[in-house]
Amino acid sequence: DVLGLSPALGRFFVPEEDRVPGRDAVIVLAHETWAEQFGSDPAVLGSRVKVGGVDFTVIGVAPASFTGMHLVLPPHFYVPMAMTPSLAGESPRALEQRDARGLDVRGLLKPGVSLEQARQESAVIAAGLEKAFPDTNRNIGMTAKSALDARLEERGPSAPSVFTLMTLALVVLLVACANVAGLLLSRAPERQREIGLRLAIGGGRFRLVRQLLTESLLLAVGGGLLGLAVGYGGVVLLHQLPIISDIGVRIRFDLDRRAITVGLTLAAASVILSSLVPAWRATRATDLTTTLRTGTARLERLSRLWGRNALVAIQVALSLVLLTVTAFLSRSFEAELNRPGFRTERMLLAGFEPELASYDASRTDAFYRLLKERARNIPGVTSVGMTSILPLNQDNRESRRIVPEGFQLPQGTENVPILSSRIDEGYLETMAIPIVRGRGFQPNDTADSRLVVLVNVAMANRYWPGQDPIGKRIQLLDREGGPWAEVVGATADNKYNWIGEPPTPWMYLPWQQEPGPRATLLVAASRDSSGLAIPVRQIVREIDANMPISGMRTMEDYYHGNAVGIVTTLLRVTGSMGLMGMAMAVVGLYGLVAYFVARRTREIGIRMAVGARASSILGLVLRHGLMLTALGVMLGVIGSVAAGGLLQGLFENPANTGIDLGTYLLVVPSLVAVTMLAAYVPARRAARIDPLKALRQE
């Protein structure tokens, strides 16, 4: 009701189905699940499906337009909140635990109520809860935020790359605008007589500008429709690329109504803005007698071509920025892919959730111990580890509130958030993550021993700069009683959220001191790890034939799906933008040089009539194109240096110094060669002008 959705089939939940924990086992299928798993069969209503050992009755299908509340993680089905304890194997009173804060609450404001009023009331409610339940609600606030703010916070660590893509797209659009403006400026002198006639018979300047803008709007419609057609082709091409990661992240490429509206609006705005100045200049008050007598505008001297020259130079400059940024991103991402900080080959991954098989904590612990023990005995296995969260997995993050010993907290705060994961004593060795100081976790780090943690170098540098982190203490506020844990080791940094992130603070906790139901088993081998799948499945079957295994795949496949594939797509898109910008710059330069030749045809004929050679005419025209290219390259170098400084913050590693000299040595000569080729075609045509025909003009 809050989201304003209607089921594609059947119905949604009613309030009575969400009041008694575990009573109403009903399920609504996602539209994609209905299509893929049930063949879009309308008879699915009323059928029973088994989820986590519980029989559910299908009562509806969600609409195809709804893919869940997460931007890129579509759910397969929806169940009432009251069924959560049954699926998780927990007590029916689990939903009443006040320290469980994993829910995302959405609501609608009443008419006339502002967001600020909702925030104030939320703060009052939070203060009342803190007073009534100090043990669980101490320092826990409450606020209200708009849906847009929530989506921006959910954008994830790839937001800088998305921003970069949007910026590059804007640069391409600016190149196109400059191109259109240059072409319209070139047309203006040829229509001077027509404009003069309209002004002479009483046409107002505003009406003439409106007429010219209307003509430009027709260009916008044609260009917008053509752009949508090309965009559709790009979407079809992107659909062929594997953009589905190991955790089910699905990036949708669709030309929906929003994309079409934005595209056509930008097309109209771009053409109108780029044609406004040419239209204003074309209707500028002039000597109408001279204009009507000469039949063509001679009022525009060659010295007035600076506007068009500047536009072409800007196009070349922006194209240089696009190409250098593309080369920078390619080099930087390649460096990041080669240094993720953990093993990316010869390893098998397998996910487990014993709670789905109705395991309690003791049975879960026994299952994991037996599983690891038998996995170590597989021939060719070198080490075995376990973790609650794999690197580059954004689906299941663990954020904790901590108080680092000796760290001065910002004013008004009593703790800081930190990302973490729970690992066993074999994880770091299996993942080839080195320990730079202290020690790793050991088998005797159990629930009965002192609490210990590991931190990475980034976390140590943030909270204890210039100090030895070994022996420092961290208060774990998310644990009952807020106990203190001692730092016993520091690990090297690696990539945790996505491959392009800067050094990120991270904390490891020992699995034996804080076990959990969900875990991923990592089995490293001295050979190809794909052959480990059969023996691992056999081991699980021998322990419990009903234990489900999720996401079993090699580390190579996982790394490609969560890092390499996404980066490859990003580089293809940026490379296409760079080539598109260069192509438009070439068209712009060709058009201006051709216009330059057309405006000086009579002069060129006179030069050739008095003895000028074709090579000198060719050089005359090429010098004009070379001058514009050189000016554009100079401006482009300045712009790319500035862009490189901004992009450098996205890839914080010692080898990254921004856009280097090698990039310029590759991009600049290529751009100059291509643009001069564009200028050579009209220059060669100028060198072949017949002097007699040229002198007969006018």
XYZ file of C-alpha atoms in Angstrom:
698
model
C 0.000 0.000 0.000
C 2.823 2.420 0.847
C 4.535 1.839 -2.502
C 1.264 1.987 -4.448
C 1.740 -1.450 -6.032
C -0.856 -3.805 -7.493
C -0.164 -7.533 -7.939
C 0.314 -8.905 -11.430
C -1.538 -12.011 -10.304
C -3.480 -12.919 -7.173
C -3.157 -10.679 -4.120
C -0.710 -9.279 -1.593
C -0.659 -9.921 2.158
C -3.478 -8.846 4.460
C -2.812 -7.476 7.971
C -3.986 -10.703 9.659
C -1.200 -12.652 7.916
C 1.499 -10.656 9.667
C 0.377 -10.743 13.305
C 1.157 -14.232 14.627
C 4.766 -15.435 14.150
C 4.952 -18.588 12.027
C 1.190 -18.984 11.539
C 0.523 -17.809 7.974
C 2.974 -19.425 5.537
C 1.985 -17.476 2.422
C 4.330 -16.236 -0.276
C 4.294 -13.697 -3.119
C 6.602 -14.560 -6.005
C 8.738 -11.979 -7.772
C 7.622 -11.571 -11.374
C 10.942 -12.855 -12.726
C 10.798 -15.905 -10.456
C 7.267 -16.619 -11.661
C 8.409 -16.404 -15.287
C 11.639 -18.393 -14.935
C 10.651 -21.043 -12.385
C 6.943 -21.467 -13.110
C 6.711 -20.591 -16.809
C 4.322 -17.666 -16.094
C 1.613 -20.218 -15.286
C -1.506 -18.504 -13.837
C -2.337 -21.783 -12.092
C 0.549 -21.200 -9.692
C -1.901 -19.547 -7.285
C -2.705 -21.919 -4.469
C 0.250 -24.201 -5.152
C 2.731 -24.988 -2.404
C 6.472 -24.371 -2.470
C 9.062 -25.352 0.133
C 11.412 -22.646 1.432
C 13.857 -23.444 4.207
C 11.954 -26.583 5.103
C 8.633 -24.705 5.428
C 5.682 -25.239 3.051
C 4.364 -21.934 1.702
C 1.182 -21.285 -0.274
C 1.547 -19.004 -3.309
C -1.039 -16.207 -3.094
C 0.270 -13.700 -5.642
C 2.879 -12.454 -8.102
C 4.541 -9.035 -7.829
C 4.388 -6.683 -10.850
C 7.251 -6.836 -13.352
C 8.116 -3.172 -12.697
C 8.878 -3.847 -9.018
C 12.303 -5.351 -8.376
C 12.505 -4.811 -4.634
C 13.730 -1.982 -2.435
C 17.414 -2.472 -3.256
C 18.779 -0.848 -6.396
C 20.583 -3.890 -7.826
C 19.610 -6.852 -5.608
C 16.206 -8.134 -6.748
C 14.468 -10.585 -4.351
C 13.082 -13.905 -5.588
C 9.992 -13.841 -3.363
C 8.292 -12.006 -0.484
C 6.895 -13.451 2.780
C 5.183 -11.813 5.765
C 7.540 -10.414 8.397
C 5.980 -12.745 10.959
C 7.410 -15.736 9.039
C 11.017 -14.603 9.578
C 11.627 -16.654 12.762
C 10.366 -19.811 11.048
C 12.721 -19.350 8.090
C 15.696 -18.459 10.300
C 15.096 -21.275 12.780
C 14.725 -18.763 15.600
C 12.335 -18.324 18.490
C 8.946 -16.758 17.646
C 9.925 -13.934 20.016
C 12.968 -13.041 17.876
C 11.036 -10.153 16.312
C 10.599 -8.628 19.769
C 14.337 -8.237 20.398
C 15.051 -4.538 20.759
C 18.711 -4.858 19.766
C 17.809 -6.291 16.322
C 18.030 -3.349 13.924
C 18.005 -4.931 10.496
C 14.681 -3.537 9.300
C 14.152 -0.819 6.720
C 10.984 1.134 7.510
C 9.133 3.038 4.785
C 6.091 5.249 5.193
C 4.038 8.094 3.740
C 3.790 11.568 5.228
C 0.329 12.790 6.054
C -0.955 15.672 3.919
C 0.431 18.955 5.210
C 3.214 17.326 7.262
C 6.740 18.318 6.240
C 9.799 16.096 6.351
C 11.321 18.333 9.021
C 8.258 17.837 11.224
C 8.600 14.070 10.789
C 12.259 14.285 11.801
C 11.419 16.226 14.939
C 8.727 13.746 15.941
C 11.082 10.829 15.238
C 13.672 12.401 17.539
C 11.055 12.713 20.290
C 10.094 9.044 19.866
C 13.741 7.980 20.000
C 14.313 9.975 23.186
C 11.303 8.284 24.796
C 12.543 4.825 23.794
C 16.026 5.568 25.120
C 14.529 6.604 28.447
C 12.228 3.580 28.642
C 14.817 1.002 27.460
C 18.297 2.295 28.372
C 19.996 -1.087 27.958
C 19.184 -1.468 24.266
C 18.414 2.084 23.092
C 21.260 4.044 24.627
C 22.737 6.448 22.046
C 20.336 5.084 19.394
C 18.664 7.943 17.550
C 15.907 7.990 14.981
C 15.405 10.181 11.960
C 13.282 10.478 8.832
C 14.751 10.907 5.367
C 13.291 11.286 1.927
C 13.187 8.382 -0.513
C 15.752 10.188 -2.689
C 18.179 10.597 0.217
C 17.761 6.921 1.080
C 18.557 5.868 -2.486
C 21.600 8.142 -2.586
C 22.904 6.558 0.612
C 22.294 3.133 -0.932
C 24.272 3.965 -4.045
C 27.225 1.897 -2.827
C 30.971 2.267 -3.306
C 30.678 2.363 -7.103
C 29.133 5.842 -6.965
C 32.401 7.590 -8.001
C 32.479 5.514 -11.190
C 28.837 6.307 -11.912
C 29.578 10.002 -11.353
C 32.564 9.719 -13.702
C 30.399 8.138 -16.400
C 27.762 10.847 -16.043
C 30.445 13.545 -16.255
C 31.946 11.982 -19.383
C 28.487 11.803 -20.933
C 28.028 15.497 -20.179
C 31.375 16.262 -21.853
C 30.252 14.361 -24.975
C 27.032 16.380 -24.932
C 29.021 19.631 -24.708
C 31.090 18.554 -27.723
C 27.861 17.926 -29.615
C 26.472 21.325 -28.574
C 29.623 23.037 -29.787
C 29.305 21.166 -33.065
C 25.688 22.222 -33.566
C 26.453 25.818 -32.625
C 29.300 25.930 -35.129
C 27.148 24.555 -37.924
C 24.331 27.004 -37.175
C 26.774 29.922 -37.086
C 28.031 28.817 -40.490
C 24.484 28.857 -41.875
C 23.671 32.310 -40.525
C 25.555 34.429 -43.146
C 23.998 32.446 -46.003
C 20.527 33.382 -44.737
C 21.341 37.053 -44.260
C 19.370 38.136 -47.341
C 16.307 36.132 -46.219
C 16.537 37.653 -42.746
C 16.955 41.095 -44.278
C 13.834 40.690 -46.369
C 11.802 39.592 -43.357
C 13.056 42.556 -41.327
C 12.370 44.942 -44.240
C 8.706 43.961 -44.490
C 8.169 44.469 -40.762
C 9.135 41.190 -39.134
C 10.126 41.729 -35.538
C 13.426 40.471 -34.242
C 11.776 38.409 -31.514
C 9.533 36.669 -34.061
C 12.534 35.874 -36.255
C 14.457 34.441 -33.312
C 11.415 32.350 -32.459
C 11.253 31.087 -36.047
C 14.923 30.087 -36.019
C 14.528 28.374 -32.655
C 11.532 26.465 -34.018
C 13.686 25.248 -36.888
C 16.321 24.197 -34.369
C 13.663 22.379 -32.371
C 12.967 20.250 -35.439
C 16.658 19.368 -35.394
C 16.254 18.408 -31.750
C 13.337 16.096 -32.504
C 15.185 14.387 -35.325
C 18.389 14.124 -33.331
C 16.551 12.961 -30.224
C 14.752 10.175 -32.083
C 17.970 9.103 -33.777
C 19.720 9.193 -30.402
C 17.054 6.988 -28.845
C 17.490 4.516 -31.694
C 21.246 4.426 -31.143
C 20.656 4.185 -27.391
C 18.366 1.228 -27.903
C 21.079 -0.460 -29.930
C 23.511 0.183 -27.081
C 21.078 -1.338 -24.587
C 20.734 -4.436 -26.773
C 24.532 -4.685 -26.882
C 24.860 -4.296 -23.114
C 22.285 -7.050 -22.617
C 24.789 -9.426 -24.209
C 27.359 -8.694 -21.506
C 27.468 -10.735 -18.256
C 26.474 -8.131 -15.634
C 25.172 -10.592 -13.033
C 27.525 -11.137 -10.133
C 27.927 -14.065 -7.792
C 25.586 -12.544 -5.189
C 22.759 -11.909 -7.623
C 23.515 -8.251 -8.371
C 21.651 -7.448 -11.559
C 22.247 -4.190 -13.393
C 19.281 -3.447 -15.628
C 19.777 -1.604 -18.914
C 16.380 -0.314 -19.972
C 15.113 2.624 -22.001
C 12.243 3.320 -19.645
C 10.038 6.406 -19.598
C 12.472 8.319 -17.410
C 15.395 7.659 -19.760
C 13.340 8.621 -22.824
C 12.043 11.793 -21.141
C 15.506 12.858 -20.021
C 16.987 12.082 -23.425
C 14.439 14.063 -25.416
C 14.525 16.954 -22.930
C 18.320 17.145 -23.129
C 18.151 16.999 -26.921
C 15.707 19.901 -27.024
C 17.579 21.954 -24.415
C 20.939 21.323 -26.098
C 19.826 22.376 -29.557
C 17.929 25.415 -28.290
C 20.833 26.623 -26.148
C 23.389 26.016 -28.888
C 21.207 27.797 -31.464
C 20.253 30.800 -29.337
C 23.430 32.787 -30.053
C 23.424 32.024 -33.813
C 19.752 33.024 -34.022
C 20.417 36.259 -32.160
C 23.370 37.104 -34.401
C 21.430 36.264 -37.559
C 18.677 38.759 -36.658
C 21.028 41.485 -35.516
C 20.152 44.912 -36.888
C 22.291 45.564 -40.027
C 22.374 47.781 -43.091
C 19.354 46.300 -44.863
C 20.061 48.244 -48.075
C 23.521 46.726 -48.432
C 22.256 43.262 -47.521
C 19.399 43.316 -50.055
C 21.610 44.799 -52.806
C 24.518 42.355 -52.522
C 22.215 39.319 -52.344
C 24.482 37.580 -49.841
C 26.007 38.640 -46.604
C 29.451 40.130 -47.024
C 29.055 41.758 -43.656
C 30.792 38.917 -41.947
C 34.541 39.442 -42.269
C 36.944 36.569 -41.812
C 38.067 38.140 -38.588
C 34.633 37.352 -37.210
C 35.172 33.615 -37.552
C 36.664 33.572 -34.065
C 33.411 32.265 -32.590
C 33.370 29.185 -34.806
C 37.129 28.740 -34.404
C 36.726 28.806 -30.644
C 33.946 26.214 -30.783
C 36.089 23.829 -32.842
C 39.056 24.335 -30.535
C 36.798 23.568 -27.567
C 35.607 20.385 -29.280
C 39.196 19.231 -29.788
C 40.010 20.123 -26.170
C 37.049 18.223 -24.748
C 37.859 15.241 -26.978
C 41.404 15.238 -25.616
C 40.026 15.265 -22.075
C 37.724 12.352 -22.897
C 40.499 10.285 -24.441
C 43.027 10.948 -21.672
C 40.473 10.199 -18.961
C 39.584 6.951 -20.751
C 43.268 5.978 -20.905
C 43.695 6.933 -17.239
C 40.714 4.828 -16.137
C 41.913 1.874 -18.200
C 45.402 2.002 -16.709
C 44.170 2.593 -13.161
C 41.558 -0.166 -13.205
C 44.061 -2.581 -14.693
C 46.419 -1.801 -11.823
C 43.611 -2.282 -9.280
C 42.568 -5.603 -10.806
C 46.143 -6.831 -10.485
C 46.356 -5.938 -6.781
C 43.116 -6.841 -4.976
C 45.091 -7.896 -1.915
C 43.810 -11.475 -1.801
C 44.031 -14.729 -3.733
C 42.007 -14.750 -6.953
C 42.769 -18.218 -8.313
C 42.994 -21.920 -7.390
C 40.268 -21.696 -4.745
C 36.720 -23.029 -4.406
C 33.910 -21.152 -2.625
C 30.759 -22.646 -1.122
C 28.090 -20.904 0.953
C 26.117 -22.512 3.780
C 23.118 -21.534 5.918
C 22.498 -24.403 8.373
C 19.557 -22.501 9.867
C 17.632 -23.307 6.672
C 18.007 -26.966 7.644
C 16.665 -26.156 11.160
C 20.107 -26.336 12.801
C 20.611 -24.738 16.205
C 23.871 -23.113 17.314
C 25.527 -26.292 18.637
C 24.671 -28.368 15.534
C 25.876 -25.530 13.304
C 29.233 -25.395 15.100
C 29.651 -29.182 14.856
C 28.763 -29.109 11.136
C 31.353 -26.448 10.311
C 34.101 -28.169 12.327
C 33.491 -31.509 10.606
C 33.195 -29.875 7.179
C 36.553 -28.097 7.474
C 38.288 -31.149 8.900
C 37.211 -33.362 5.998
C 37.853 -30.667 3.375
C 41.503 -30.449 4.489
C 41.928 -34.132 3.654
C 40.917 -33.699 -0.014
C 43.961 -34.436 -2.223
C 45.575 -31.247 -3.518
C 44.033 -28.969 -0.856
C 46.584 -26.635 0.743
C 44.408 -24.772 3.252
C 40.802 -24.265 4.327
C 39.173 -21.135 5.763
C 35.786 -19.698 6.606
C 34.310 -16.198 6.664
C 30.986 -14.477 7.183
C 31.583 -12.059 4.283
C 33.626 -12.451 1.122
C 35.548 -9.473 -0.282
C 33.659 -7.502 -2.951
C 30.351 -8.839 -1.607
C 27.988 -5.929 -0.926
C 25.032 -8.129 -0.101
C 25.798 -8.913 3.513
C 27.855 -6.228 5.241
C 28.507 -6.150 8.971
C 28.731 -2.656 10.452
C 29.556 -2.302 14.142
C 29.641 0.520 16.656
C 32.973 0.687 18.413
C 35.031 2.934 20.695
C 38.768 2.759 19.839
C 40.946 3.162 22.926
C 42.888 6.418 22.948
C 41.031 7.927 19.977
C 39.449 11.354 20.378
C 35.880 10.970 19.162
C 34.294 13.853 17.237
C 32.289 16.229 19.380
C 28.734 15.033 19.910
C 29.474 11.363 19.142
C 30.111 8.500 21.539
C 31.152 5.805 19.040
C 32.208 5.274 15.441
C 30.930 2.750 12.854
C 33.330 0.214 11.367
C 32.904 -2.483 8.733
C 33.866 -5.969 9.880
C 33.691 -9.683 9.189
C 34.050 -12.842 11.248
C 36.768 -15.276 10.172
C 38.351 -18.472 11.460
C 42.044 -19.119 12.037
C 42.568 -20.434 8.480
C 40.982 -17.573 6.538
C 43.986 -15.263 6.152
C 46.285 -18.056 5.015
C 43.713 -19.388 2.555
C 43.084 -15.913 1.109
C 46.818 -15.085 1.079
C 46.260 -11.914 3.122
C 49.528 -11.190 4.972
C 49.786 -10.202 8.629
C 52.094 -7.175 8.860
C 52.235 -6.959 12.673
C 51.368 -9.232 15.566
C 49.632 -12.547 15.005
C 46.490 -13.957 13.460
C 43.677 -15.826 15.137
C 44.510 -19.131 16.793
C 42.441 -22.215 17.761
C 42.647 -21.193 21.428
C 40.865 -17.872 20.722
C 37.576 -19.275 21.984
C 34.529 -17.927 23.783
C 36.210 -18.771 27.102
C 39.362 -16.738 26.404
C 39.922 -12.984 26.268
C 38.279 -11.181 23.363
C 40.661 -10.389 20.498
C 40.355 -8.652 17.125
C 42.462 -7.977 14.051
C 42.573 -4.632 12.250
C 43.905 -3.723 8.845
C 46.555 -1.080 8.207
C 43.967 1.531 7.153
C 42.096 1.166 10.453
C 45.307 1.304 12.475
C 46.414 4.460 10.657
C 43.060 6.152 11.191
C 42.612 5.539 14.907
C 46.239 5.180 16.092
C 48.384 7.112 13.601
C 52.103 6.673 14.203
C 51.450 4.155 17.002
C 51.724 0.408 17.330
C 48.139 -0.955 17.189
C 49.125 -4.207 18.940
C 47.777 -4.167 22.475
C 45.248 -1.386 21.822
C 41.694 -2.086 22.907
C 38.356 -1.653 21.124
C 35.002 -1.538 22.865
C 32.361 -3.559 21.005
C 29.108 -1.740 21.710
C 27.025 -4.170 19.636
C 27.904 -7.001 22.020
C 25.973 -7.394 25.262
C 27.605 -5.355 27.987
C 29.911 -3.527 25.531
C 33.039 -5.645 26.240
C 36.579 -4.591 25.338
C 38.619 -6.614 22.824
C 42.399 -6.466 22.393
C 44.070 -5.910 19.023
C 46.487 -8.825 18.534
C 47.414 -8.304 14.890
C 47.299 -6.011 11.858
C 46.707 -7.263 8.314
C 47.533 -5.721 4.975
C 44.789 -3.757 3.257
C 42.767 -5.345 0.485
C 39.621 -4.575 -1.505
C 36.493 -5.119 0.572
C 33.537 -3.439 -1.142
C 34.617 -2.891 -4.723
C 37.778 -3.056 -6.768
C 38.263 0.708 -7.148
C 37.913 1.726 -3.506
C 40.638 3.585 -1.558
C 42.145 1.986 1.594
C 39.154 1.191 3.814
C 39.284 0.555 7.599
C 38.245 -3.023 8.401
C 38.085 -5.178 11.517
C 38.153 -8.971 11.853
C 36.608 -10.900 14.737
C 37.359 -14.568 15.508
C 34.608 -16.954 14.437
C 34.879 -19.031 17.610
C 34.189 -15.986 19.797
C 31.226 -14.834 17.705
C 29.834 -17.706 15.595
C 26.974 -17.201 13.172
C 24.651 -19.313 11.069
C 25.762 -18.110 7.628
C 29.288 -18.758 6.355
C 31.323 -19.254 3.202
C 33.845 -22.085 3.023
C 37.078 -21.375 1.142
C 39.176 -24.300 -0.084
C 42.574 -23.427 -1.597
C 44.326 -25.934 -3.843
C 47.696 -26.379 -5.475
C 46.006 -27.007 -8.842
C 42.834 -26.143 -10.722
C 40.114 -25.724 -8.103
C 37.178 -26.633 -10.356
C 37.835 -30.299 -9.620
C 37.142 -29.715 -5.913
C 33.408 -29.216 -6.398
C 32.561 -32.930 -6.568
C 34.482 -33.990 -3.417
C 33.143 -30.998 -1.427
C 29.560 -31.854 -2.424
C 30.216 -35.475 -1.466
C 31.492 -34.430 1.974
C 28.415 -32.267 2.601
C 26.134 -35.112 1.457
C 27.856 -37.515 3.852
C 27.453 -35.110 6.788
C 23.834 -34.151 6.014
C 22.122 -34.875 2.706
C 19.561 -32.124 3.421
C 22.148 -29.349 3.854
C 21.754 -26.795 0.998
C 24.858 -25.391 -0.711
C 24.660 -21.953 -2.291
C 26.993 -20.131 -4.637
C 29.523 -22.929 -5.177
C 32.009 -21.670 -7.728
C 35.695 -21.077 -8.270
C 37.363 -17.913 -7.055
C 38.177 -17.052 -10.667
C 34.484 -16.994 -11.558
C 33.584 -15.041 -8.425
C 36.298 -12.439 -9.020
C 35.338 -12.023 -12.652
C 31.661 -11.569 -11.774
C 32.248 -9.079 -8.965
C 35.239 -7.142 -10.309
C 36.558 -7.912 -13.799
C 33.207 -8.030 -15.605
C 31.958 -4.767 -14.112
C 35.246 -2.981 -14.801
C 35.362 -4.285 -18.378
C 31.884 -2.931 -19.036
C 32.829 0.407 -17.478
C 35.911 0.695 -19.700
C 33.922 -0.196 -22.812
C 31.429 2.548 -22.070
C 34.102 5.177 -21.333
C 36.074 4.133 -24.418
C 32.957 4.523 -26.553
C 32.412 8.002 -25.125
C 35.993 8.990 -25.926
C 35.737 7.776 -29.522
C 32.348 9.452 -29.902
C 33.745 12.769 -28.701
C 36.715 12.507 -31.068
C 34.421 11.674 -34.003
C 32.308 14.769 -33.327
C 35.428 16.925 -33.034
C 36.603 15.609 -36.413
C 33.215 16.429 -37.965
C 33.316 19.911 -36.436
C 36.823 20.629 -37.745
C 35.958 19.280 -41.182
C 32.862 21.483 -41.337
C 34.706 24.620 -40.300
C 37.613 24.114 -42.701
C 35.167 23.380 -45.517
C 33.311 26.584 -44.638
C 36.646 28.424 -44.525
C 37.425 27.200 -48.039
C 33.954 28.098 -49.323
C 34.184 31.634 -47.938
C 37.618 32.170 -49.532
C 36.992 30.475 -52.873
C 37.374 33.745 -54.827
C 40.536 34.661 -52.927
C 42.005 31.209 -53.565
C 41.162 31.579 -57.290
C 42.996 34.923 -57.425
C 46.035 33.445 -55.663
C 46.176 30.583 -58.150
C 45.614 32.950 -61.104
C 48.687 34.987 -60.135
C 50.863 31.889 -59.844
C 50.267 30.267 -56.453
C 51.004 26.549 -56.528
C 48.547 23.906 -55.316
C 50.935 22.940 -52.491
C 50.905 26.487 -51.114
C 47.080 26.556 -51.152
C 47.060 23.163 -49.445
C 49.429 24.503 -46.802
C 47.347 27.648 -46.325
C 44.222 25.667 -45.498
C 46.034 23.027 -43.436
C 47.697 25.749 -41.333
C 44.241 27.005 -40.396
C 43.184 23.524 -39.263
C 46.491 22.933 -37.501
C 46.168 26.211 -35.618
C 42.747 25.197 -34.289
C 43.987 21.711 -33.410
C 47.014 23.099 -31.576
C 44.841 25.534 -29.615
C 42.440 22.713 -28.746
C 45.296 20.421 -27.677
C 46.717 23.126 -25.431
C 43.347 23.705 -23.756
C 42.759 19.946 -23.590
C 46.049 19.305 -21.803
C 45.123 21.889 -19.178
C 41.667 20.351 -18.767
C 42.959 16.770 -18.616
C 45.534 17.707 -15.971
C 42.720 19.114 -13.846
C 40.548 16.044 -14.509
C 43.444 13.755 -13.629
C 43.831 15.480 -10.287
C 40.157 14.887 -9.514
C 40.230 11.258 -10.648
C 43.434 10.517 -8.767
C 41.468 10.398 -5.512
C 39.457 7.444 -6.841
C 42.530 5.225 -7.041
C 44.755 5.837 -4.045
C 47.850 3.756 -4.660
C 51.533 4.694 -4.872
C 51.738 3.925 -8.590
C 48.987 6.366 -9.444
C 50.171 9.884 -10.182
C 47.297 11.010 -12.337
C 47.407 11.252 -16.133
C 51.079 10.620 -16.961
C 53.313 11.628 -19.869
C 52.875 8.252 -21.566
C 49.147 8.865 -21.873
C 49.741 12.199 -23.601
C 52.340 10.663 -25.931
C 49.715 8.121 -26.967
C 46.610 10.310 -27.146
C 47.864 13.669 -28.436
C 49.585 12.442 -31.656
C 46.594 10.217 -32.426
C 44.158 13.083 -31.978
C 46.306 15.474 -34.058
C 46.638 12.917 -36.864
C 42.898 12.245 -37.020
C 41.897 15.924 -36.903
C 44.452 16.901 -39.540
C 43.095 14.152 -41.764
C 39.691 15.795 -41.391
C 41.201 19.142 -42.427
C 43.131 17.592 -45.342
C 39.986 16.634 -47.295
C 38.664 20.210 -47.780
C 42.235 21.502 -48.120
C 42.880 19.130 -51.014
C 39.610 20.261 -52.579
C 40.772 23.886 -52.255
C 44.048 23.061 -54.003
C 42.064 21.780 -57.014
C 39.898 24.908 -57.446
C 39.677 26.117 -61.065
C 40.776 29.814 -61.018
C 38.432 30.768 -63.903
C 35.365 29.332 -62.150
C 36.377 30.933 -58.877
C 36.801 34.366 -60.462
C 33.380 34.165 -62.122
C 31.704 33.943 -58.685
C 29.667 37.055 -57.776
